[in-house]
Short mmCIF file of C-alpha atoms in Angstrom, two decimals:
data_model
loop_
_atom_site.label_atom_id
_atom_site.label_comp_id
_atom_site.label_asym_id
_atom_site.label_seq_id
_atom_site.Cartn_x
_atom_site.Cartn_y
_atom_site.Cartn_z
CA MET A 1 -28.56 17.92 -27.35
CA ARG A 2 -29.97 14.84 -29.01
CA LEU A 3 -29.57 11.48 -27.33
CA THR A 4 -27.46 10.24 -30.23
CA ASP A 5 -25.02 13.10 -29.62
CA PHE A 6 -25.02 12.38 -25.90
CA TRP A 7 -24.21 8.70 -26.38
CA GLN A 8 -21.52 9.51 -28.93
CA ARG A 9 -19.85 11.84 -26.44
CA MET A 10 -20.09 9.17 -23.75
CA ALA A 11 -18.47 6.63 -26.07
CA ASP A 12 -15.78 9.10 -27.13
CA HIS A 13 -14.84 9.82 -23.54
CA PHE A 14 -15.28 6.45 -21.83
CA GLY A 15 -14.93 4.07 -24.75
CA ALA A 16 -17.81 2.27 -26.39
CA ALA A 17 -17.63 -0.76 -24.10
CA TYR A 18 -17.47 1.17 -20.81
CA ALA A 19 -19.88 4.04 -21.57
CA ASP A 20 -23.05 1.99 -21.08
CA SER A 21 -21.68 0.23 -18.02
CA PHE A 22 -20.78 3.58 -16.44
CA ALA A 23 -24.20 5.01 -17.35
CA HIS A 24 -25.93 2.02 -15.80
CA ASP A 25 -23.92 1.67 -12.60
CA PHE A 26 -22.46 5.03 -11.50
CA VAL A 27 -24.81 6.98 -9.20
CA MET A 28 -24.21 10.74 -9.17
CA PHE A 29 -25.33 13.26 -6.58
CA GLY A 30 -25.67 15.89 -9.32
CA LEU A 31 -28.34 13.73 -10.95
CA GLY A 32 -30.33 13.53 -7.74
CA GLY A 33 -28.78 10.22 -6.71
CA ARG A 34 -29.51 8.66 -10.08
CA THR A 35 -27.47 6.95 -12.74
CA VAL A 36 -27.31 8.38 -16.26
CA HIS A 37 -29.91 5.87 -17.46
CA GLU A 38 -32.23 6.67 -14.56
CA ALA A 39 -31.88 10.42 -15.07
CA LEU A 40 -32.65 10.17 -18.79
CA ALA A 41 -35.62 7.87 -18.09
CA ALA A 42 -36.89 10.40 -15.52
CA GLY A 43 -36.97 13.08 -18.20
CA TRP A 44 -33.70 14.91 -17.63
CA ASP A 45 -32.41 16.72 -20.69
CA ALA A 46 -29.39 14.96 -22.22
CA LYS A 47 -27.42 18.22 -22.18
CA ASP A 48 -27.94 18.60 -18.43
CA VAL A 49 -26.93 14.99 -17.83
CA TRP A 50 -23.79 15.50 -19.93
CA ARG A 51 -22.88 18.59 -17.88
CA VAL A 52 -23.10 16.59 -14.67
CA VAL A 53 -21.02 13.76 -16.15
CA CYS A 54 -18.40 16.29 -17.27
CA GLU A 55 -18.26 17.89 -13.85
CA VAL A 56 -18.08 14.64 -11.88
CA MET A 57 -15.61 12.90 -14.18
CA ASP A 58 -13.43 15.94 -15.01
CA VAL A 59 -14.05 15.64 -18.73
CA PRO A 60 -11.59 17.96 -20.52
CA ALA A 61 -13.02 21.27 -21.71
CA GLU A 62 -12.46 20.41 -25.37
CA LYS A 63 -14.80 17.41 -25.04
CA ARG A 64 -17.58 19.25 -23.25
#
């Protein structure tokens, strides 16, 4: 998954205004105690980060 696709999915699910705030502030155990931004900066694949977000936030299957 390209980062542009990842960020589009984040915006589609959370709304454009909240997606970046969520990605910056919400620490997830599934990301090793990191935020989305920290995980991506640490080299995590965007697809893996999206899977964790979907799991933690109960993103509907049709948006996964």
